[in-house]
XYZ file of C-alpha atoms in Angstrom:
488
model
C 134.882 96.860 95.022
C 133.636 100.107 93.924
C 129.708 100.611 92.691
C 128.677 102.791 89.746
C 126.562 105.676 91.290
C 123.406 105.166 90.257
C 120.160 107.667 89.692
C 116.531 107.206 90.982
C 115.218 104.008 90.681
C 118.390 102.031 90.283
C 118.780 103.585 86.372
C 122.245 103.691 84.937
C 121.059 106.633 82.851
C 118.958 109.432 84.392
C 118.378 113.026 83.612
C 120.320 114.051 86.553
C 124.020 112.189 85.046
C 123.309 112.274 81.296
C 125.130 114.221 78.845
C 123.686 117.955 80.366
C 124.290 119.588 76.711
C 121.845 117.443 75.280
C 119.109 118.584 77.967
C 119.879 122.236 76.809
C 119.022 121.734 73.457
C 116.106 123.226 72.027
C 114.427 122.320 68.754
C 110.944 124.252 68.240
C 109.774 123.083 64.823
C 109.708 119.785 66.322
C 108.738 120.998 69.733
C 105.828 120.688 72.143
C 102.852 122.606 69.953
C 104.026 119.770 66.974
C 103.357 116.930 69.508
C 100.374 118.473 70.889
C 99.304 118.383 67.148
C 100.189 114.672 66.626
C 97.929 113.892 70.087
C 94.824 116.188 68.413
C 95.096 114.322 65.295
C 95.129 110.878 67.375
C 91.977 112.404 69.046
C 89.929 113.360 65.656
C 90.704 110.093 64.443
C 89.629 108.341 67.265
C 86.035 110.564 66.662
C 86.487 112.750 69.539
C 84.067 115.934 68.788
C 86.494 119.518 67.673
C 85.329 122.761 65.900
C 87.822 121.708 62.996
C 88.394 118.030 61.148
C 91.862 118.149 59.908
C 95.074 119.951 61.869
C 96.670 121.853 59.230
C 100.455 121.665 60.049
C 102.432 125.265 58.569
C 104.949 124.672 61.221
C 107.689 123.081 58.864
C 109.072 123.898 55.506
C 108.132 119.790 54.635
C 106.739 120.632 51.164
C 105.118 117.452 50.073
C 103.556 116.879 53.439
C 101.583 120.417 52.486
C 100.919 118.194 49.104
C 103.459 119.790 46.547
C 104.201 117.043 44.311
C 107.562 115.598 43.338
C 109.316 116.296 40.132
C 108.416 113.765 37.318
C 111.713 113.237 36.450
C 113.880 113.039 39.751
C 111.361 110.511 40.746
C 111.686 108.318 37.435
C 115.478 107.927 37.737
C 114.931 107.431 41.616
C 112.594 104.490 40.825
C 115.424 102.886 37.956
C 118.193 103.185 40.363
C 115.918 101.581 43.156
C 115.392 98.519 41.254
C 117.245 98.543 37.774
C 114.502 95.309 36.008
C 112.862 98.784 34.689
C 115.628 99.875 32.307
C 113.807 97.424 30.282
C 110.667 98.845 30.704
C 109.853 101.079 27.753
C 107.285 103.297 29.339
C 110.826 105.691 30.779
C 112.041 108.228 28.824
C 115.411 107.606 27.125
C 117.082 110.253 29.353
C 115.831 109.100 32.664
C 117.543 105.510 31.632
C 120.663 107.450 30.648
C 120.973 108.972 33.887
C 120.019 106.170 35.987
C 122.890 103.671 34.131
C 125.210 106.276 34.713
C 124.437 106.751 38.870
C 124.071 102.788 39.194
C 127.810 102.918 37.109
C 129.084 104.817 40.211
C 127.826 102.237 42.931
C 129.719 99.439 43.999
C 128.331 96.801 42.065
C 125.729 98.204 40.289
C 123.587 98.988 43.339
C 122.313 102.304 45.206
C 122.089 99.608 48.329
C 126.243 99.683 48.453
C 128.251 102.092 50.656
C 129.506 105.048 48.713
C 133.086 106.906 49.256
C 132.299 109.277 52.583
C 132.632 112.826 50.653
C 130.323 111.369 48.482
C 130.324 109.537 44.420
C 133.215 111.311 42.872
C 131.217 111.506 39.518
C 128.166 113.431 41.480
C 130.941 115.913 43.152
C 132.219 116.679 39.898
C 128.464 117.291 38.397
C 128.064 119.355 41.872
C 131.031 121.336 40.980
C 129.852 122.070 37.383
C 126.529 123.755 38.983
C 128.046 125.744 41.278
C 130.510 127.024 38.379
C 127.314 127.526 36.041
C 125.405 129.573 38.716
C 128.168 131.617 39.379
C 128.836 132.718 36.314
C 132.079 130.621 35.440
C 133.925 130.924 38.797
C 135.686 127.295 39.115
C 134.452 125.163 41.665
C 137.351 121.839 42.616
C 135.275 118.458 43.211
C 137.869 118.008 45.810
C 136.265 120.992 47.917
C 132.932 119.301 47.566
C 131.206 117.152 50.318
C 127.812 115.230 49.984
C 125.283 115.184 53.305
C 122.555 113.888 54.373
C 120.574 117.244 54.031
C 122.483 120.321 54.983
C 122.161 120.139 58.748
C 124.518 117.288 59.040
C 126.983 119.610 57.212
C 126.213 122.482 59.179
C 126.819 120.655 62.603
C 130.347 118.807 61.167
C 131.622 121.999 60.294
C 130.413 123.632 63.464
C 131.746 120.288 65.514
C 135.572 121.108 63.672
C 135.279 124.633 65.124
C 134.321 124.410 68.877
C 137.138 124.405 70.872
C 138.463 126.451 73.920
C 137.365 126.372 77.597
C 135.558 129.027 79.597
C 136.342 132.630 78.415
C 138.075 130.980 75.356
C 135.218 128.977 74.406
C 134.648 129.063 70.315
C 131.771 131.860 70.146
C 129.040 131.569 66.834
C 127.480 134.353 65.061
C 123.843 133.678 64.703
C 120.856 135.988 63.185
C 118.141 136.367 65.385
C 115.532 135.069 64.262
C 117.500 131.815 63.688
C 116.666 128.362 62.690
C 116.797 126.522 66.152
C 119.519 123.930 63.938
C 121.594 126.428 65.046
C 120.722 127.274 68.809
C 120.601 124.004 68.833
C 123.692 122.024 67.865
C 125.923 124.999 69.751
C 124.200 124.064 73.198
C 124.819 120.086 71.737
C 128.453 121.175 71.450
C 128.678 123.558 74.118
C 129.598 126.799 72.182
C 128.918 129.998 73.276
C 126.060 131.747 70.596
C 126.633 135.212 69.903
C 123.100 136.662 68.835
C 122.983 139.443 66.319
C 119.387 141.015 65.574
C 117.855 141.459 62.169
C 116.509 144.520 61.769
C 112.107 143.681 61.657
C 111.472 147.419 60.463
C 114.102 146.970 57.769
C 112.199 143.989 56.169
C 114.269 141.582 58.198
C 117.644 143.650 57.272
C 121.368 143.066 58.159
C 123.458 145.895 59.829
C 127.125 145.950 60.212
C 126.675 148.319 62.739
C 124.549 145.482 64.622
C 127.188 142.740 63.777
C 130.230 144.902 65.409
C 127.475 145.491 68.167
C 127.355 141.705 68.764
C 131.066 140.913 68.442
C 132.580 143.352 70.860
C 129.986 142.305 73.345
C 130.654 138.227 73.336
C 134.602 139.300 72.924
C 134.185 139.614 76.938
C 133.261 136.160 77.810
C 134.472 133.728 74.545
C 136.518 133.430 71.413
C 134.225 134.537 68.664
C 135.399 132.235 65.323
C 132.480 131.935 63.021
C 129.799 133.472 61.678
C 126.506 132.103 59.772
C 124.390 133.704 57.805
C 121.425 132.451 56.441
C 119.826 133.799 52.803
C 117.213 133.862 51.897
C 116.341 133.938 55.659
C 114.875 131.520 57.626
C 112.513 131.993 59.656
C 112.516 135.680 58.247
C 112.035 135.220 54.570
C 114.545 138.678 53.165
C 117.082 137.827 50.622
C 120.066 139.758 51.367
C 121.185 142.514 48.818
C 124.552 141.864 46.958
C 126.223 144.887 49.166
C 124.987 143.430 52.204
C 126.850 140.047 51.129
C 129.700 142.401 50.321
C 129.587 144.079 53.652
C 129.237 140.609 55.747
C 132.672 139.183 53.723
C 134.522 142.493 54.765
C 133.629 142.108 58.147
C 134.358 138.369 58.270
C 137.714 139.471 56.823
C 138.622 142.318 59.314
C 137.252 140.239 62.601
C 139.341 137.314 61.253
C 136.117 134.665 61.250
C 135.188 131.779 59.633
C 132.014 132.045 57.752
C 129.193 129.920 57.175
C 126.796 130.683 54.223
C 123.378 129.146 54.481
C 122.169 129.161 50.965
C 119.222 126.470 50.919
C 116.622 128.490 49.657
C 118.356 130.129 46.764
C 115.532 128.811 44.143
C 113.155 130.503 46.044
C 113.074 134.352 45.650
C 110.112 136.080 45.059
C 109.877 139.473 45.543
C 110.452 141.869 42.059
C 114.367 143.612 42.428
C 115.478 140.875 44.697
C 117.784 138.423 43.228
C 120.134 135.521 44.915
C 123.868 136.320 45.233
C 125.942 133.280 46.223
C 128.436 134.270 48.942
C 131.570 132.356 47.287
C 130.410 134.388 44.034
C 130.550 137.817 45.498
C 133.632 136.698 47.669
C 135.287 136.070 44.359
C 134.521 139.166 42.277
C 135.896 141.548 45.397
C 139.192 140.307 44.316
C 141.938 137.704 45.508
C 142.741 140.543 48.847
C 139.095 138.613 49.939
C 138.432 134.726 47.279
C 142.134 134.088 48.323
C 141.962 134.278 52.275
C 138.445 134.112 53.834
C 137.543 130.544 55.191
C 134.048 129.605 54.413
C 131.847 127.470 53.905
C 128.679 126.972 52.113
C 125.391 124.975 51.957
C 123.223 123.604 50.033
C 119.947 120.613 50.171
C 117.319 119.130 48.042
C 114.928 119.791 50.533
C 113.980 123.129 49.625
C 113.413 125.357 46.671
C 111.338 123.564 44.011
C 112.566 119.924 44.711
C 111.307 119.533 48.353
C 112.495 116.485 49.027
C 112.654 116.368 52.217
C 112.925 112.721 53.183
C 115.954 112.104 51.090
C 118.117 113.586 52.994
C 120.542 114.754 50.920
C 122.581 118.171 50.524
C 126.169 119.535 50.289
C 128.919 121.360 51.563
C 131.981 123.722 49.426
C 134.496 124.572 51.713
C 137.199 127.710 50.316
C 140.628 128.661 51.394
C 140.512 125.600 54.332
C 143.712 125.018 55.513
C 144.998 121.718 53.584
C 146.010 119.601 57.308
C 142.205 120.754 58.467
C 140.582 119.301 55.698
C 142.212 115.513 56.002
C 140.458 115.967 59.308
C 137.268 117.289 57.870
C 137.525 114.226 55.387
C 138.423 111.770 58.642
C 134.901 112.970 60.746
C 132.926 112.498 57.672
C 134.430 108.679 57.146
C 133.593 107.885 60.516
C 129.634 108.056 59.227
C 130.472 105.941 56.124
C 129.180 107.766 53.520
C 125.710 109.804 53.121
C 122.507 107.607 51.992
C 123.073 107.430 48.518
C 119.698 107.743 47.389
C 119.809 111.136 48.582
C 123.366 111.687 46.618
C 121.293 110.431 43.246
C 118.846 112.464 43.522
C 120.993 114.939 44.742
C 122.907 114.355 41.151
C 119.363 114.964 39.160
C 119.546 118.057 40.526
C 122.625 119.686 39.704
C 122.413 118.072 36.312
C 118.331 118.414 34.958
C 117.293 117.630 31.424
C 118.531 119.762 29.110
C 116.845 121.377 25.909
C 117.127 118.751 23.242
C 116.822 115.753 25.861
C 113.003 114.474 25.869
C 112.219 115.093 29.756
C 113.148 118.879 29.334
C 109.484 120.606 28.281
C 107.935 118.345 31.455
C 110.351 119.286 33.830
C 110.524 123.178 33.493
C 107.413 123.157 33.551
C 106.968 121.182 36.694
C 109.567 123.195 38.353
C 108.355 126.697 36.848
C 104.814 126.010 38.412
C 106.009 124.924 42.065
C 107.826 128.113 42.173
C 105.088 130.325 40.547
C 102.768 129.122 42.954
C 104.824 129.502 46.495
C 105.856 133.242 44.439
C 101.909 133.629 44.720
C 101.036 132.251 48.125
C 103.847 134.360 49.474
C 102.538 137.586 47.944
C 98.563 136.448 49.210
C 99.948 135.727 52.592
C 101.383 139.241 52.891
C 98.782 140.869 52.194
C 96.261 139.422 54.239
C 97.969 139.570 57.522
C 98.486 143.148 56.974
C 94.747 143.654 56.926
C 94.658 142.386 59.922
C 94.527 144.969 63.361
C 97.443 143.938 65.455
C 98.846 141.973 63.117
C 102.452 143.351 60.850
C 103.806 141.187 57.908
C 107.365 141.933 56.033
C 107.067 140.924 52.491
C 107.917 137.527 52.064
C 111.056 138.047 49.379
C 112.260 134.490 49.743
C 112.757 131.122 51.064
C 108.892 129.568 52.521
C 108.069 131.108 55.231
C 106.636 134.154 57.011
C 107.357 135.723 60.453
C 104.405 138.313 61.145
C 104.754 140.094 64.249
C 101.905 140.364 66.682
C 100.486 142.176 69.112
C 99.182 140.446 72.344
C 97.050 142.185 75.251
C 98.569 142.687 78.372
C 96.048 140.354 79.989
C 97.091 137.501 77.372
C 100.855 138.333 78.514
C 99.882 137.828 82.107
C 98.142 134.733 81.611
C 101.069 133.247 79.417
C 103.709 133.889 82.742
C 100.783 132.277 84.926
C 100.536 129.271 83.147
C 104.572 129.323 82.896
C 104.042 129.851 78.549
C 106.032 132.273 76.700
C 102.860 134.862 75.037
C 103.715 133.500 71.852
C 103.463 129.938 73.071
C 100.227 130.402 74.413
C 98.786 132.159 71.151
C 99.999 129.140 69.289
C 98.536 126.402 71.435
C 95.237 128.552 71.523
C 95.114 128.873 67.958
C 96.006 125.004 67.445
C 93.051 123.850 70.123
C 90.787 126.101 68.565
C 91.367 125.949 64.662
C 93.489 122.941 64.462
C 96.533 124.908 63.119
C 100.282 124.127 63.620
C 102.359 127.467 63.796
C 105.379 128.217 65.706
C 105.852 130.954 68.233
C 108.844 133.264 67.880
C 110.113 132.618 70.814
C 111.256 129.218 69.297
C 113.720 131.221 66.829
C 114.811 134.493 69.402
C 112.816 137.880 68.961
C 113.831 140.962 70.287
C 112.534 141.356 74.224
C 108.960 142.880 74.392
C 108.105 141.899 70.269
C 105.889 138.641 69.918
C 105.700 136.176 66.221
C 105.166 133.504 64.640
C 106.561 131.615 62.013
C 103.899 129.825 59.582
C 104.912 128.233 55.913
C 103.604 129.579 52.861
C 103.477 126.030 51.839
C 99.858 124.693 52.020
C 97.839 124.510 48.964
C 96.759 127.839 47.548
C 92.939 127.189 48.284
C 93.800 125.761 51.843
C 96.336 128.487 52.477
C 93.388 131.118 51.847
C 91.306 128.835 54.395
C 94.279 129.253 56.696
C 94.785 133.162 56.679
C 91.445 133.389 57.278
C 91.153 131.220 60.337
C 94.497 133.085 61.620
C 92.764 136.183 61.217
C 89.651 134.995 62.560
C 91.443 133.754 65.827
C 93.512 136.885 66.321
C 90.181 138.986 66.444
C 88.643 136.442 68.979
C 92.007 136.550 71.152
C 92.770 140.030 70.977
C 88.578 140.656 72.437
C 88.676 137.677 74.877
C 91.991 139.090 76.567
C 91.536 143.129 76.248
């Protein structure tokens, strides 16, 4: 008779035999400052005496927890699909009703509560398709190429899932920018990749050098199989939108290395900065000719949680995949079935989306002005946070071009470095956690997304109302003063 070895305590499942991947990963947004932040807000609820009465979190891009406010009309047609007695209801506009019959036509009987096919509704892949054509200036887009998520990241990690293979020295190596979004860090270490890191040039506002990339390559070539690359624009946590020869430069080098390339493109609403401008990958891929459109493998993403939409809590995004080999693909379209099919509230309002009111429909005057104002406003906050951490000593701020974030870089005294490896904190972390027991704000340190050795950060959201954001700065810059004294 033979016994199951068992950990401490008689548990079947212990740290010591579970699935050691899993212990590796990583996820800082979501990390230990953000649940020291949930047990402080616990505390000032349950009265317990702070020098602050609310914890402002600017550690995640969730834009209606920072009190942006949904779209009007994305949230009318949500509210008919969720329960259809309101088609009847005269106080919706004629065009909400249109749209909603027309989603609800799509469901198995009638209802968003019914499983949907697993790429997604075939009418909201086709609508999907139409976008991408219409932002790209006329460059055809097949439905068939098309698959619906919930949010990107489930995208990102079945592509990156259909990609790992290889043992030890031959173990699938990924291209990541550092900084990264810890998705990424996090779902190779899940999957047991190797991640190649490739810096972003900080003095460069946050640039991308092929130089660097080649740097990278050549360097991981000695200990795995490099396969893929992703790039993220606009950047997150870094906030640069790339140039359109950058993009260029990237596909020629994906080209020559022979890699598969991932194109992160889920804040490409929101550019700010005057002379930048967002270039889709698969757009630029295309117009350098059928020598590139007709042979690089890539794949690009896209969400509803971002840009002016923010919806977050939907979950919903998708995936185009280009030049994937035909056999690959009925496997792509197997992994995805095996999850049934992405929540298809998400995929509705994921449709409203790619197909907004248009001029003569009723909703039209509401909604652009809706969505003009969300992105005028983060276009301000991102210009006001700028500026003010640059007037502060110690503290160095890239222009925020794009995307919702900002990733100032800051300089800590050697005593505050010393205490940090004392208390077993990276710098960063204990500038954070300072700054969170003493002002009751959520940031996190850079060392959550990779920084080059010796340079400290942190990444904060440009997301909080414009009044409270001011508030914010302020406090930052406050706090940096009082650290910077208490540990020179």
């Amino acid at each position: 008779m033979s016994h199951q070895v068992t950990g401490s305590g008689g548990k079947v499942l212990t740290l010591e035999n579970m699935n050691p991947n899993v212990r590796k990963v990583e996820y800082a947004v979501r990390g230990a400052i953000v649940q020291r932040a949930v047990q402080i807000e616990k505390e000032l609820k349950e009265g317990v005496k702070k020098p602050f009465t609310e914890v402002i979190k600017a550690n995640i891009g969730d834009a209606h927890a920072m009190g942006q406010k949904p779209i009007t009309f994305f949230r009318q047609v949500l509210a008919l699909c969720a329960y259809p007695d309101l088609l009847e209801d005269n106080k919706f506009p004629e065009d909400a009703k249109q749209r909603a019959r027309r989603i609800l036509g799509a469901c198995g009987g009638r209802s968003i509560g019914a499983y949907s096919a697993s790429q997604g509704i075939e009418c909201i892949r086709q609508d999907v398709s139409r976008y991408i054509e219409k932002r790209d200036g006329g460059i055809p887009s097949n439905p068939d190429n098309i698959y619906l998520s919930t949010g990107a990241s489930d995208a990102i990690v079945t592509m990156l899932k259909l990609l790992v293979c290889g043992e030890g020295p031959d173990r699938t190596g990924v291209m990541i920018s550092i900084p990264q979004y810890p998705l990424y860090s996090a779902a190779l270490a899940d999957l047991a990749a190797v991640q190649i890191s490739y810096y972003l040039d900080e003095d460069r506002c946050w640039g991308l050098d092929v130089a660097e990339l080649k740097r990278a390559l050549s360097a991981a070539r000695t200990h795995c199989n490099p396969r893929v690359i992703c790039i993220i624009n606009p950047g997150n946590p870094t906030g640069q939108v790339q140039s359109r020869k950058c993009i260029e430069d990237v596909i020629r080098f994906a080209k020559e290395e022979h890699l598969f390339l991932m194109a992160d493109e889920v804040y490409q609403d929101n550019v700010y900065a005057e002379g930048c401008k967002f270039h889709s990958f698969k757009k630029v891929l295309f117009e350098m000719g059928p020598e590139f459109s007709s042979t690089v493998e890539m794949a690009s993403f896209h969400s509803t949680s971002k840009c002016y939409m923010g919806e977050c809590g939907f979950r919903s995004g998708y995936m185009e995949v280009i030049n994937m080999d035909p056999e690959v693909k009925v496997q792509l379209t197997k992994l995805v079935s095996v999850r049934l099919c992405p929540p298809v509230t998400g995929q509705a309002l994921l449709e409203l989306v790619v197909n907004p009111p248009q001029p003569d429909e009723p909703s039209y005057s509401t909604f652009m002005k809706e969505r003009t104002d969300v992105l005028a406003a983060l276009a301000e906050k991102a210009g006001l946070t700028e500026k003010t951490f640059n007037t502060v000593p110690g503290i160095i701020c890239n222009p925020v071009q794009g995307a919702m974030y900002t990733f100032p870089r800051i300089t800590l005294p050697q005593r505050a470095i010393d205490t940090a490896k004392e208390e077993g904190l990276a710098p960063d972390m204990l500038y954070c956690m300072r700054l969170l027991e003493e002002e009751g704000i959520c940031l996190v340190p850079g060392s959550g997304f990779g920084q080059r050795e010796g340079t400290f950060h942190f990444r904060m959201t440009i997301l909080p109302p414009t009044e409270k954001l001011k508030v914010v700065l302020q406090k930052i810059r406050d706090f940096h003063v009082r650290f910077t004294k208490q540990f020179s």
